[in-house]
Every structure is written in C-alpha cells, then in structure tokens.
XYZ file of C-alpha atoms in Angstrom:
436
model
C 12.935 -16.084 13.069
C 12.638 -12.816 14.976
C 13.284 -12.259 18.636
C 10.424 -11.646 21.035
C 9.708 -7.951 20.739
C 11.516 -6.002 23.441
C 11.113 -2.271 23.898
C 14.619 -1.549 22.647
C 13.817 -3.309 19.382
C 10.564 -1.420 18.824
C 10.172 1.424 16.332
C 10.059 5.053 17.395
C 7.523 7.350 15.712
C 10.171 8.839 13.399
C 11.274 5.499 11.976
C 7.648 4.347 11.811
C 6.735 7.513 9.862
C 9.535 6.826 7.375
C 8.250 3.272 6.912
C 4.726 4.632 6.323
C 5.962 7.158 3.756
C 8.297 4.602 2.222
C 5.503 2.089 1.753
C 3.422 4.718 -0.058
C 6.130 6.492 -2.075
C 7.118 3.477 -4.094
C 5.924 1.865 -7.283
C 2.858 4.127 -7.283
C 4.749 7.285 -8.073
C 7.248 5.511 -10.325
C 4.994 3.588 -12.716
C 1.454 4.941 -12.306
C 1.952 7.892 -14.703
C 2.168 5.384 -17.539
C -0.815 3.403 -16.223
C -2.852 6.626 -15.945
C -1.838 7.928 -19.381
C -5.233 6.936 -20.883
C -6.870 9.172 -18.236
C -4.423 11.953 -19.074
C -3.268 14.973 -17.115
C -6.776 15.324 -15.672
C -5.674 12.508 -13.352
C -4.165 15.261 -11.193
C -7.730 15.911 -10.017
C -7.978 12.265 -9.039
C -4.727 12.582 -7.092
C -6.267 15.436 -5.117
C -9.439 13.478 -4.335
C -7.451 10.407 -3.341
C -5.204 12.549 -1.123
C -8.227 13.887 0.771
C -9.484 10.336 1.229
C -6.073 9.173 2.412
C -5.833 11.980 4.986
C -9.283 10.991 6.257
C -8.197 7.367 6.573
C -5.003 8.451 8.330
C -7.202 10.182 10.901
C -9.298 7.004 11.159
C -6.224 4.919 11.952
C -4.877 7.566 14.301
C -8.145 7.433 16.267
C -8.129 3.644 16.278
C -4.517 3.669 17.454
C -5.445 5.879 20.415
C -8.641 3.992 21.158
C -7.236 0.461 20.876
C -3.440 0.736 21.193
C -3.112 -2.973 22.019
C -5.032 -4.187 18.949
C -2.798 -6.349 16.761
C -3.110 -4.817 13.302
C -6.106 -4.086 11.102
C -7.902 -7.334 11.898
C -7.670 -6.426 15.578
C -9.259 -3.035 14.903
C -12.092 -4.612 12.895
C -12.687 -7.380 15.431
C -12.933 -4.982 18.372
C -15.799 -3.044 16.816
C -17.506 -5.488 14.436
C -16.857 -8.957 15.848
C -14.781 -11.962 14.854
C -16.458 -12.573 11.507
C -15.303 -9.184 10.189
C -11.950 -9.552 11.934
C -11.481 -12.784 9.981
C -12.489 -11.135 6.696
C -10.184 -8.181 7.329
C -7.210 -10.369 8.207
C -7.483 -12.526 5.090
C -8.333 -9.637 2.765
C -5.426 -7.475 3.875
C -3.005 -10.399 3.797
C -4.126 -11.212 0.258
C -3.855 -7.552 -0.759
C -0.304 -7.452 0.575
C 0.711 -10.550 -1.369
C -0.880 -9.428 -4.658
C 0.365 -5.867 -4.214
C 3.899 -7.083 -3.583
C 3.922 -8.680 -7.009
C 2.854 -5.331 -8.523
C 5.753 -3.603 -6.749
C 8.165 -6.206 -8.116
C 6.741 -5.534 -11.587
C 7.449 -1.816 -11.160
C 11.048 -2.504 -10.126
C 11.475 -4.777 -13.130
C 10.112 -2.023 -15.373
C 12.869 0.363 -14.292
C 15.501 -2.371 -14.575
C 14.289 -2.618 -18.163
C 15.790 0.857 -18.695
C 19.194 -0.860 -18.444
C 18.289 -4.330 -19.690
C 15.702 -4.103 -22.513
C 15.323 -7.893 -22.487
C 13.368 -7.515 -19.228
C 10.511 -5.998 -21.203
C 9.830 -9.498 -22.537
C 7.287 -11.485 -20.464
C 9.467 -14.520 -19.630
C 12.547 -12.532 -18.590
C 10.367 -10.121 -16.632
C 8.739 -12.983 -14.716
C 12.102 -14.399 -13.651
C 13.216 -10.940 -12.536
C 9.996 -10.511 -10.533
C 10.621 -13.830 -8.801
C 14.190 -12.856 -7.947
C 13.077 -9.574 -6.355
C 10.334 -11.312 -4.359
C 12.775 -13.776 -2.812
C 15.452 -11.131 -2.199
C 13.079 -9.095 -0.037
C 11.636 -12.202 1.603
C 15.184 -12.986 2.712
C 15.506 -9.477 4.197
C 12.347 -10.041 6.262
C 13.682 -13.372 7.510
C 16.631 -11.442 8.956
C 14.179 -9.492 11.133
C 11.474 -6.805 11.017
C 13.851 -4.064 12.189
C 16.345 -4.862 9.425
C 13.532 -4.673 6.856
C 12.347 -1.367 8.359
C 15.805 0.180 8.130
C 16.174 -0.988 4.542
C 12.796 0.546 3.651
C 13.693 3.832 5.391
C 17.092 4.016 3.638
C 15.431 3.291 0.307
C 12.998 6.171 0.914
C 15.891 8.621 1.214
C 17.522 7.234 -1.931
C 14.212 7.180 -3.790
C 13.384 10.814 -3.012
C 16.567 12.073 -4.689
C 15.546 11.121 -8.257
C 11.992 12.302 -7.634
C 13.325 15.745 -6.758
C 15.416 15.655 -9.942
C 12.428 14.532 -12.021
C 10.178 17.241 -10.594
C 12.923 19.811 -11.239
C 13.148 18.555 -14.821
C 9.391 18.862 -15.188
C 9.383 22.419 -13.850
C 12.228 23.557 -16.093
C 10.758 22.002 -19.235
C 7.042 22.269 -18.418
C 4.932 22.932 -21.476
C 1.383 24.125 -20.830
C 0.272 23.061 -24.302
C 1.528 19.504 -23.740
C -0.248 19.347 -20.377
C -3.489 20.714 -21.858
C -3.366 18.415 -24.890
C -3.107 15.408 -22.573
C -5.995 16.507 -20.346
C -8.433 13.815 -21.469
C -7.187 11.616 -24.333
C -10.402 9.595 -24.266
C -12.596 12.703 -24.405
C -14.398 11.786 -21.172
C -15.546 14.420 -18.685
C -14.063 14.702 -15.195
C -17.262 13.207 -13.779
C -16.528 10.055 -15.791
C -12.734 9.827 -15.709
C -11.926 10.792 -12.112
C -14.153 8.253 -10.267
C -13.088 5.473 -12.618
C -9.404 6.211 -11.987
C -9.617 6.333 -8.175
C -8.961 2.615 -7.670
C -5.748 2.873 -9.696
C -4.668 6.152 -8.098
C -5.383 4.989 -4.566
C -2.808 2.253 -5.054
C -0.203 4.937 -4.428
C -1.748 5.665 -1.021
C -1.825 2.077 0.171
C 0.423 2.099 3.194
C -1.558 4.677 5.170
C -2.317 1.835 7.562
C 1.325 0.754 7.946
C 1.836 2.162 11.441
C -1.453 0.608 12.567
C -0.489 -2.811 11.197
C 2.860 -2.553 12.972
C 1.294 -1.177 16.161
C 2.648 -4.093 18.199
C 6.142 -3.114 17.041
C 5.774 0.634 17.706
C 7.198 1.919 20.990
C 4.214 4.109 21.970
C 1.280 3.108 19.715
C -1.318 5.281 21.448
C 0.634 8.386 20.414
C 2.923 7.345 17.560
C 0.528 5.480 15.241
C -1.351 8.718 14.558
C 1.791 10.808 14.151
C 3.369 8.381 11.712
C 0.199 7.902 9.654
C -0.604 11.578 9.120
C 3.004 12.630 8.480
C 3.442 9.891 5.894
C 0.255 10.804 4.011
C 1.056 14.524 3.855
C 4.562 13.884 2.532
C 3.344 11.417 -0.085
C 0.476 13.655 -1.241
C 2.741 16.640 -1.911
C 5.182 14.516 -3.908
C 2.483 12.761 -5.941
C 0.772 15.948 -7.127
C 4.059 17.655 -8.033
C 5.360 14.584 -9.851
C 2.130 14.054 -11.799
C 2.058 17.640 -13.045
C 5.749 17.435 -13.978
C 5.540 14.310 -16.118
C 2.343 15.267 -17.985
C 3.799 18.692 -18.691
C 6.737 17.208 -20.599
C 5.700 13.833 -22.068
C 2.523 13.583 -24.198
C 0.015 11.014 -22.957
C 0.292 9.023 -26.186
C 4.024 8.532 -25.608
C 3.739 8.054 -21.873
C 1.389 5.077 -22.186
C 4.199 3.035 -23.791
C 6.781 3.803 -21.089
C 7.969 1.296 -18.480
C 10.093 3.930 -16.692
C 8.303 7.297 -17.035
C 10.417 9.343 -14.618
C 13.680 8.083 -16.049
C 12.341 8.958 -19.518
C 11.324 12.427 -18.286
C 14.745 13.124 -16.785
C 16.571 11.755 -19.834
C 14.576 14.098 -22.091
C 15.532 17.167 -20.064
C 18.931 16.459 -18.489
C 20.339 13.707 -20.692
C 20.627 9.916 -20.709
C 23.184 9.676 -17.890
C 20.930 11.502 -15.407
C 17.997 9.444 -16.626
C 19.981 6.293 -15.882
C 20.711 7.550 -12.350
C 16.996 8.160 -11.802
C 16.200 4.646 -13.028
C 18.796 3.136 -10.692
C 17.417 4.994 -7.676
C 13.883 4.008 -8.698
C 14.892 0.357 -8.631
C 16.392 0.766 -5.144
C 13.264 2.546 -3.926
C 10.888 -0.018 -5.390
C 12.888 -2.848 -3.811
C 12.808 -0.987 -0.480
C 9.058 -0.579 -0.776
C 8.729 -4.273 -1.563
C 10.783 -5.063 1.540
C 8.410 -3.013 3.709
C 5.311 -4.612 2.215
C 6.699 -8.136 2.538
C 7.125 -7.349 6.236
C 3.531 -6.068 6.414
C 2.234 -9.244 4.808
C 4.135 -11.416 7.267
C 3.032 -9.388 10.286
C -0.593 -9.502 9.099
C -0.418 -13.286 8.812
C 1.177 -13.514 12.268
C -1.573 -11.367 13.791
C -4.202 -13.488 12.026
C -2.674 -16.652 13.453
C -2.691 -15.160 16.955
C -6.407 -14.513 16.567
C -7.057 -18.030 15.300
C -7.815 -16.911 11.729
C -4.818 -18.725 10.204
C -2.924 -21.854 11.303
C -0.549 -21.389 14.242
C 2.387 -22.103 11.932
C 2.222 -18.469 10.816
C 3.175 -17.376 14.343
C 0.725 -17.866 17.193
C 2.766 -15.694 19.574
C 5.043 -12.677 19.305
C 7.610 -14.762 17.417
C 7.311 -14.948 13.637
C 8.592 -18.332 12.367
C 10.538 -18.737 9.134
C 7.631 -20.696 7.647
C 5.572 -17.478 7.561
C 7.685 -15.513 5.026
C 8.568 -18.671 3.111
C 4.908 -19.491 2.481
C 4.225 -15.843 1.611
C 7.084 -15.894 -0.888
C 5.722 -19.085 -2.453
C 2.238 -17.571 -2.870
C 3.664 -14.373 -4.378
C 5.692 -16.472 -6.804
C 2.552 -18.229 -8.024
C 0.758 -14.875 -8.456
C 3.741 -13.486 -10.388
C 3.592 -16.383 -12.836
C -0.171 -16.585 -13.401
C -0.652 -12.806 -13.685
C 1.828 -12.411 -16.528
C 0.707 -10.088 -19.336
C 2.201 -9.157 -22.740
C 3.395 -5.868 -21.205
C 4.564 -4.911 -17.730
C 2.102 -2.020 -17.747
C -0.810 -4.381 -18.355
C 0.266 -6.724 -15.563
C 0.855 -3.818 -13.201
C -2.558 -2.250 -13.876
C -4.434 -5.496 -13.275
C -2.619 -6.269 -10.023
C -2.986 -2.683 -8.795
C -6.740 -2.572 -9.416
C -7.473 -5.779 -7.522
C -5.181 -4.826 -4.635
C -6.702 -1.361 -4.298
C -10.300 -2.587 -4.188
C -9.465 -5.265 -1.597
C -7.651 -2.685 0.520
C -10.442 -0.120 0.229
C -12.916 -2.694 1.556
C -10.577 -3.350 4.496
C -10.284 0.392 5.178
C -14.073 0.656 5.057
C -14.440 -2.094 7.667
C -11.941 -0.312 9.930
C -13.910 2.934 9.506
C -17.124 1.128 10.446
C -15.398 -0.341 13.484
C -14.254 3.110 14.614
C -17.823 4.402 14.245
C -19.054 1.710 16.633
C -16.201 2.023 19.114
C -15.906 5.814 19.309
C -17.658 7.745 22.049
C -16.695 11.158 20.704
C -18.629 12.941 17.935
C -15.484 14.038 16.110
C -14.185 10.487 15.860
C -17.542 9.232 14.599
C -17.636 11.991 11.995
C -14.157 10.991 10.770
C -15.258 7.343 10.692
C -18.328 8.234 8.621
C -16.208 10.181 6.125
C -13.827 7.247 5.807
C -16.711 4.858 5.178
C -18.268 7.157 2.557
C -14.959 7.570 0.708
C -14.089 3.866 0.622
C -17.599 2.866 -0.458
C -17.664 5.450 -3.268
C -14.202 4.435 -4.494
C -15.136 0.741 -4.620
C -18.447 1.401 -6.398
C -16.639 3.542 -9.010
C -13.966 0.915 -9.698
C -13.885 -1.072 -12.926
C -15.966 -4.290 -12.866
C -12.795 -6.261 -13.613
C -11.461 -5.233 -10.204
C -14.703 -5.639 -8.272
C -15.522 -9.165 -9.478
C -12.354 -10.829 -8.082
C -12.960 -9.017 -4.777
C -16.552 -10.246 -4.628
C -15.405 -13.816 -5.359
C -12.748 -13.534 -2.659
C -15.223 -12.480 0.030
C -17.653 -15.177 -1.110
C -14.953 -17.822 -0.609
C -13.827 -16.455 2.770
C -17.427 -16.244 3.980
C -17.915 -19.887 3.048
C -14.683 -20.784 4.857
C -15.867 -18.952 7.985
C -19.123 -20.857 8.233
C -17.437 -24.146 7.341
C -14.592 -23.949 9.848
C -15.574 -21.206 12.350
C -12.000 -20.195 13.312
C -11.611 -20.264 17.062
C -9.982 -17.774 19.378
C -10.908 -15.274 22.018
C -11.915 -11.748 21.168
C -9.795 -9.167 22.983
C -11.927 -7.307 25.501
C -12.768 -3.669 24.901
C -12.399 -1.225 27.749
C -15.829 0.467 27.963
C -14.323 3.534 29.606
C -12.046 4.290 26.651
C -13.083 6.715 23.939
C -11.478 8.095 20.837
C -10.574 11.744 20.602
C-alpha cells in the first residue's frame, strides 16, 4: 500500500511535531470537559499533574529516541531493554489501545456533528456515524502515511482556530462564582478527586509517543524524536489548562455534564449560535484529523509488531505496509464501535477513554523501565524512574472498571506468549551507546 520509505518521503521534525500535537489536541480537549463535569473545575489541578507526567514521558521518549534511534516503535524500545516477552506485550497493548482509542475519537466527532444533526445523539444513528468516520480515515491511511500526516497537520491548524475563539469567549465571560461553585460537585477533596480523574485526563495526552512510534518514518530520529515530543506536549498542555478554566468559568458543571459539544455550547452562549456552529464544524474537522493520525499509528504499530514476529506477516513484515493491515484494523474498530454502544455518547466515550488510558499508561511504564535498564547516564535513569513512578501511580488510582479489562488483556496475551512463543530476532544493542 505504501512505498518503501525513502528519505524524501520521511517526516522532518516540524511536521512530526505537528502530528504529535495533533494527535494530542483532539477529542480530549473537545469532549473531556463534559466527561470531567462530575469532578468539576477542580479537574484543572488534574490537568496540571497530568501535564507534568506527560512532560516527563516526553523526556523518556526523547532519551529512548537518542539511545535507540533504529528501534521500530514502542515495542522496539521495550524489547531492547526488557526482552522479547515485554516487547510482545507492549506491541499488542499499544495496538489495542490505538484501536479502542480510535473509536473514542470517532465518538467525539459524532458528538460535535450532533450539534448540527440532533438525531446523532441517538445510539443507533451515532453508531452508524462512528462507523462511517472510522472507514473514512482508514481510507486516508491506505493512500499513504504521508497523506495521513498532512491531513492530521492541516486539521490541527483548523482545530486550533475554534479553541482560540472558545478560550476568548471564556475569558470575556468568565464568572468566578460559576467556577467556584463547580469546584467539586461531588463534595470530594482534591486528594480523592484528582487521582481518580487522572486516567480520564491523561487520555488527552496520549500521543506523546507519536514521534517515537513513527521513528522509522522520521528523517533524523536521534535528534527529531525528542524535539517533536517535547514541543507537542508543551503546546497541548498550555491549551488544555486555558480551555478547562474557560469552560468551567462559563458553564455550570450540572449543565456541562449533559453536553455533547461543550466548546460549541460555550461559544454559542457568549458569541451567538452562528459562531458556536463554526466552532462545532472545526471541532469535527479536528477530531477527524486526529482519528486519521491515530489510525496511522495503529497500522504502523501492527507493522512493527509483524516485523518483530509478534503478529502475522500479513500486517507487514518489511518496510511496506499492505492494504490488509488497515482493513483488518478498520474491521476490529467497527466491532468495538458496535459492542461499546451506550445510551449516551458521553457514557460510551468515558468507558473507551478509561480503558485506553490505562492500557497506554502500562505501555509507557514499560518503556520507562526499559530506559532505566538501557541508560548509562544518571540523568536519563532519573527521568526513567520518574516516568515509572507516574505511570504506576496513575494506573493504581484508576477506577476498577478500567483496570479489570487491562488485567484480563495482559492475562490473555501472557497465555498467548507461552502457548505460541512468537519467533524473531531481537535487535542488538550497541553497548557503547548511552542516553544523555
């Protein structure tokens, strides 16, 4: 489906950084305010904690990118430091997280389409819309990874415009009493509400590993993976905090929890329905762009796993990614979209987000552990330890409903490992190389 990767087709650090930011600034910022409404405006504290964790993980992936620039994605990073068993677990876990998370992104796009077509708020119509979006972006990936990257980067630019408008609306109409009244609707303390909300909040930071996953498609991975990762996280963090404060300062938490398009509702309240409609339209474009980027990530993760012998060669045993790869991914996402249906889009989104975040946090923890073993420099080991502490704490604090599916998943994959023992050669590690 795609050509063998030549240097002229590879991504420079600027385009890679836009893909990183675009994969993060997507459905998280557009729909999470409604999902976090039960936590209230105190969720801004959770955003800050998650941002610190994301910056730490960006440094982890930057160090791994310098240390192992030829590793093929996250499974390659894990395998180099922890062995093939953990490389196998990482490959399957991240691939699964991509597929489940893609359905959540489609749900977010459908939610904003519901601003124009109220019928999409009904479960059956919403499911068909989700399926249509999944196959639209799968088709974009079939056209080639670079085409999908450009679409995601263009969507980022379009998606930032309504966010700027929404934040401006929040600043101009910010009401301190509204923000304070929504601080903790449940009456829980920060010590209770913030840890419990981290799994949901961290969904918005999934994508910090994008440049690392696409390292084989980046022109100078030893230098550019780190640049793209850190730049993307810093941009996303600033936007998330500003947007969260803006929406909770205008819309009461009790009203926000019922919204399927919170930023369009915010803008419509302040600037009128026509501007709100423009925000909703741009949100749809951005969410579809984010979905396009994540569909590409899922396909590239499966291709890397096949190269390592973790998945059948039909997913792409070489540099070429066959059409069967995205087609099978689209089929799996379609099944998830159907079986995960809930009475409300918010309920479906929250469930998918929680499971995806916990799976991804475990993967990030394995990569941090791998860096700790591979690094020969104290600073890199310290960063790796911080990454491992953050991911472990976030998983432990997650709701049991998110942890149980993750535990079942790793139980099944562990059984599959011992039953089939996927073959393949581990890439050698240069003993003279150290992380900085």
